[in-house]
Short mmCIF file of N, CA, C and O in Angstrom, two decimals:
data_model
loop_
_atom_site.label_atom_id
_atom_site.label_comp_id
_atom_site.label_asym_id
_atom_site.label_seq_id
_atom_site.Cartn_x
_atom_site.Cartn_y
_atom_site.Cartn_z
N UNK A 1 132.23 68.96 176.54
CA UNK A 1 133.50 68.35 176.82
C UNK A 1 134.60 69.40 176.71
O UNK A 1 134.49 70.28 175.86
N UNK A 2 135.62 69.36 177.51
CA UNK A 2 136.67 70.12 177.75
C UNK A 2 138.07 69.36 177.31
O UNK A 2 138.21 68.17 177.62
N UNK A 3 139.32 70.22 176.41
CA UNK A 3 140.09 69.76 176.36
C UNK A 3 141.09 70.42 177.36
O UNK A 3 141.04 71.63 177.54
N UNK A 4 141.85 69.74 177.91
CA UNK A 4 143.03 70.28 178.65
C UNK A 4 144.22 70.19 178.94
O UNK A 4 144.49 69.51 179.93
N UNK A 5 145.31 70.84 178.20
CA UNK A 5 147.01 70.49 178.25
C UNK A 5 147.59 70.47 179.39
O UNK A 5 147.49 71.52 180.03
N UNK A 6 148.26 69.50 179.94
CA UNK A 6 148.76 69.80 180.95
C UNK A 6 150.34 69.59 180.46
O UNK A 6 150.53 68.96 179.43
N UNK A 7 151.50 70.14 181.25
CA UNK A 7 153.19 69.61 181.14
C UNK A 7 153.27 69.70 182.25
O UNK A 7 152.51 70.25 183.04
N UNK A 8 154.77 68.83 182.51
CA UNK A 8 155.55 69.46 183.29
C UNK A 8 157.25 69.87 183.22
O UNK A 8 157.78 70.20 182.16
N UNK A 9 157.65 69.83 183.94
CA UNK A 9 159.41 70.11 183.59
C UNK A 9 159.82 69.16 182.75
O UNK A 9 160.64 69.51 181.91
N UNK A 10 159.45 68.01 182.75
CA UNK A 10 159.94 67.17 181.98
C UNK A 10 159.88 67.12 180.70
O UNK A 10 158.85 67.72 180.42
N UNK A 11 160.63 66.58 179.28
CA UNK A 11 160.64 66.33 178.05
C UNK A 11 159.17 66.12 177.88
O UNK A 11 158.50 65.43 178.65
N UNK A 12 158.46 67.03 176.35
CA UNK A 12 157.61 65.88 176.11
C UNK A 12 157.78 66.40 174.38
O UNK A 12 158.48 67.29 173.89
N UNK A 13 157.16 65.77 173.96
CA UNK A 13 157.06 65.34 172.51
C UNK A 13 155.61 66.75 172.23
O UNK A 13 154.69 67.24 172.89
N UNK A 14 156.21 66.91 170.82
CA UNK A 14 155.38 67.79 169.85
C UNK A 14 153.78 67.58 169.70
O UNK A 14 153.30 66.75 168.93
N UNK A 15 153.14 68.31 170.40
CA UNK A 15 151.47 67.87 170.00
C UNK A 15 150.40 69.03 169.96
O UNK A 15 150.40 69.77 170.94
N UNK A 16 149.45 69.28 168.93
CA UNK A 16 148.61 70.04 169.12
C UNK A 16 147.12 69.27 169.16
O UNK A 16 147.01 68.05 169.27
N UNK A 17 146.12 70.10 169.07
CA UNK A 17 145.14 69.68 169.64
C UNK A 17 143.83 70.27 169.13
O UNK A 17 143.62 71.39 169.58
N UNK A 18 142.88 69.77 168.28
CA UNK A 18 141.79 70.61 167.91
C UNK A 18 140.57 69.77 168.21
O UNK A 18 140.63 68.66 168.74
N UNK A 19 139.46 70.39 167.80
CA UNK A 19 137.82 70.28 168.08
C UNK A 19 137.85 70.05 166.66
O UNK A 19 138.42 70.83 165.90
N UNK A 20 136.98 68.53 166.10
CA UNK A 20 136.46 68.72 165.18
C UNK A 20 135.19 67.78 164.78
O UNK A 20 135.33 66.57 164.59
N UNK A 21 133.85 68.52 164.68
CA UNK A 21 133.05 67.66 165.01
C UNK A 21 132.65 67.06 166.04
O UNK A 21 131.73 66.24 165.96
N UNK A 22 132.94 67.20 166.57
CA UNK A 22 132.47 66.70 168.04
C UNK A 22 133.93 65.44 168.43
O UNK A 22 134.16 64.84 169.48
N UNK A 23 134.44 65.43 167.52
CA UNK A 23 135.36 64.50 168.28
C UNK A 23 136.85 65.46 168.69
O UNK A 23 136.89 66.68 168.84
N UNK A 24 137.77 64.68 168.79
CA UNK A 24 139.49 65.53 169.34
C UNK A 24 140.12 64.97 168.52
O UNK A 24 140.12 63.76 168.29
N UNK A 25 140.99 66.15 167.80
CA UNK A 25 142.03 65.58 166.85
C UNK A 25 143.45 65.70 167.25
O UNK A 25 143.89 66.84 167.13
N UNK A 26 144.41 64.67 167.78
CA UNK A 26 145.58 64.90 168.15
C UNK A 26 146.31 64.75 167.50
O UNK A 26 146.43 63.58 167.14
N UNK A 27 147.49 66.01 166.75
CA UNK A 27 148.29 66.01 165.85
C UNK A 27 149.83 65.77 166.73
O UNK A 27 150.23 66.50 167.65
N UNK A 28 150.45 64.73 166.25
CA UNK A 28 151.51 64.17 167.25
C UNK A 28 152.83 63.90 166.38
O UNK A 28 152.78 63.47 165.23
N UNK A 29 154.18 64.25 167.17
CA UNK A 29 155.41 63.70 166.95
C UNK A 29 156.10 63.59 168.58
O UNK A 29 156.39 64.32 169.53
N UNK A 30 156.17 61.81 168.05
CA UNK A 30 156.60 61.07 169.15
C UNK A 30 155.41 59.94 170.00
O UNK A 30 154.31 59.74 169.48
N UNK A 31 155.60 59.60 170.69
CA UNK A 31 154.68 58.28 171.46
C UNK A 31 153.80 58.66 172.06
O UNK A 31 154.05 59.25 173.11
N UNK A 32 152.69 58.50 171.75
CA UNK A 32 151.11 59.34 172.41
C UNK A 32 150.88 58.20 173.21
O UNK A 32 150.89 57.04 172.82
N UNK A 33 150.61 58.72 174.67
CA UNK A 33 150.47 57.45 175.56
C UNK A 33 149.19 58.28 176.20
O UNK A 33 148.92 59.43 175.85
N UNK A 34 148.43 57.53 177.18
CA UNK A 34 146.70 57.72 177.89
C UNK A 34 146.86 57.06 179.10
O UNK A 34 147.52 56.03 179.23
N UNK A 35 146.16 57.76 180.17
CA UNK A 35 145.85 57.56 181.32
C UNK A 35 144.91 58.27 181.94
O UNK A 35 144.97 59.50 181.92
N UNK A 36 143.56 57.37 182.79
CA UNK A 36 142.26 58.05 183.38
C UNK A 36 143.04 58.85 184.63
O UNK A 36 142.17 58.85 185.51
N UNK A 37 144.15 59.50 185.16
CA UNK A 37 144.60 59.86 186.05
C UNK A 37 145.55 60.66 185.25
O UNK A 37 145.96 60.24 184.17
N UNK A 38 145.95 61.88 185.76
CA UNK A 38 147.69 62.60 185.53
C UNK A 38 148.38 62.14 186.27
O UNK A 38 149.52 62.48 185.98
N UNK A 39 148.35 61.43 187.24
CA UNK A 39 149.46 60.49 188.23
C UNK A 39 149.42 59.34 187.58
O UNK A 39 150.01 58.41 188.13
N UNK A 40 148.99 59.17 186.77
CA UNK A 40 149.29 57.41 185.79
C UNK A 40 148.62 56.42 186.54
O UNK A 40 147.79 56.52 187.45
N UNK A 41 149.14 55.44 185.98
CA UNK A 41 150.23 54.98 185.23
C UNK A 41 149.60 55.33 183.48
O UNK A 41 148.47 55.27 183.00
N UNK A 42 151.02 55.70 182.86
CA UNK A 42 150.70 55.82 181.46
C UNK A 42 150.67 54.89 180.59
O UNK A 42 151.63 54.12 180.60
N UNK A 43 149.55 54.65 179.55
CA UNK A 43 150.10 53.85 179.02
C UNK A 43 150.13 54.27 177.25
O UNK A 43 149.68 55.33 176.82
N UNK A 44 150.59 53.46 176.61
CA UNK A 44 151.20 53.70 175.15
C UNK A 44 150.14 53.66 174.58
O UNK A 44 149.73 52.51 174.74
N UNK A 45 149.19 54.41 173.80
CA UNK A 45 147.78 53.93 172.93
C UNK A 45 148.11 53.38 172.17
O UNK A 45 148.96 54.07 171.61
N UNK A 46 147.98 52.07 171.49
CA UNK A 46 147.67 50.83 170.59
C UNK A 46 147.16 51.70 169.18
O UNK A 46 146.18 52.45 169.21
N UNK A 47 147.89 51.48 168.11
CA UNK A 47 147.67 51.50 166.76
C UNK A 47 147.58 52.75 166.30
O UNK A 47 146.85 53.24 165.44
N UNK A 48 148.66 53.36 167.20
CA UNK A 48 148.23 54.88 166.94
C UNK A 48 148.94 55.47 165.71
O UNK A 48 150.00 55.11 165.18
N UNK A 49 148.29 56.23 165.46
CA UNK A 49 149.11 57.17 163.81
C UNK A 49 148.49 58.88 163.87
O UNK A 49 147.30 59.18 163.82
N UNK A 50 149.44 59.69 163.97
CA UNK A 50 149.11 61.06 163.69
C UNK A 50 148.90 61.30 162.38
O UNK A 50 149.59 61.10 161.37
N UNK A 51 147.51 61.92 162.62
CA UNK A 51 146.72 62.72 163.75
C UNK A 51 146.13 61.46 164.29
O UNK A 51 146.30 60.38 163.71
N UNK A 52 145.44 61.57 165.38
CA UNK A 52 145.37 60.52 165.94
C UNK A 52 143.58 61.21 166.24
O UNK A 52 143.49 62.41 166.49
N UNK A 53 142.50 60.49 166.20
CA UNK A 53 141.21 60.60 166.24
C UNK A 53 140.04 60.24 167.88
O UNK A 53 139.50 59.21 168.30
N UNK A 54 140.07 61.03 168.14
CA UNK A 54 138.74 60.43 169.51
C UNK A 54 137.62 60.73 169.63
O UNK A 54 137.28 61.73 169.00
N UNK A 55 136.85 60.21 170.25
CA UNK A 55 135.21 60.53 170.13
C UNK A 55 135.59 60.50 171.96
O UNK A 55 136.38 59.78 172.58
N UNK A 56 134.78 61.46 172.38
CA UNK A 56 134.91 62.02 173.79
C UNK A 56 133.44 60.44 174.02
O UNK A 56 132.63 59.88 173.29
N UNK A 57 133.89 60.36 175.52
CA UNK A 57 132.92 58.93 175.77
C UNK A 57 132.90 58.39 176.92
O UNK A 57 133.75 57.58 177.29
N UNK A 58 131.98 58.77 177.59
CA UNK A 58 131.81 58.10 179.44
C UNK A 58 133.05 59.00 180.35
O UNK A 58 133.15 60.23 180.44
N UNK A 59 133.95 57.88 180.98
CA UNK A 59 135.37 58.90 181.51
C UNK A 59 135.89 59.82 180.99
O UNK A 59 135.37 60.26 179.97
N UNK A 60 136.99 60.36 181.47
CA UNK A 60 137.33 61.38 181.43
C UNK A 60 139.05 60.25 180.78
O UNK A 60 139.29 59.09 181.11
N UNK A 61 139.72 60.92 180.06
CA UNK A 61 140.70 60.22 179.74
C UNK A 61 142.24 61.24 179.30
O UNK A 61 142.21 62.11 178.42
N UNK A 62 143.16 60.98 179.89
CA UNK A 62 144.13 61.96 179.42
C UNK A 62 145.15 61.73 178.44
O UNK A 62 145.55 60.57 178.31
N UNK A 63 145.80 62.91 177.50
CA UNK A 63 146.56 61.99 176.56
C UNK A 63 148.04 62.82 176.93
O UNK A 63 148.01 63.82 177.64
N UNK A 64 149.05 62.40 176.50
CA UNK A 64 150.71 63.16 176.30
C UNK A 64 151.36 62.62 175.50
O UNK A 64 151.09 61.49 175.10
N UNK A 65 152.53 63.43 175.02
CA UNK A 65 153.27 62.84 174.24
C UNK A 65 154.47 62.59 174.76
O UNK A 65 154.97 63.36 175.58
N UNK A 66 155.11 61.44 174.33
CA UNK A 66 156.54 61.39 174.60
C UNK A 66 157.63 61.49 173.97
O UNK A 66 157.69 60.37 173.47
N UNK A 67 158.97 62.29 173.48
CA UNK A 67 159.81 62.35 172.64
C UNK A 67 160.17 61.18 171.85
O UNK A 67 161.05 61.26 170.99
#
């Protein structure tokens, strides 16, 4: 599995990103939102708290932050 940052010109919110164990650890300030596309639609992940925890799984799934 591959992790991959993408931005663009636009604002985004503070986030790093590590390997641990086989899962992804997203360390976040501001609104971590997910979408199976970079053209969206985005949406807000549910119950989230930094660091925020994933187990890589079937799709492919993208994350960002928002200020």
């Amino acid at each position: 599995q591959r992790v991959r940052l993408y931005s663009s010109t636009a604002s985004i919110g503070a986030v790093s990103v590590a390997r641990v164990n086989g899962q992804i650890l997203i360390t976040f300030s501001g609104t971590l939102v997910s979408s199976s596309s970079l053209n969206g639609p985005w949406n807000t992940v549910p119950m989230q708290s930094s660091p925020y925890l994933v187990t890589p799984a079937g799709s492919r799934l993208f994350y960002r932050v928002l200020p």
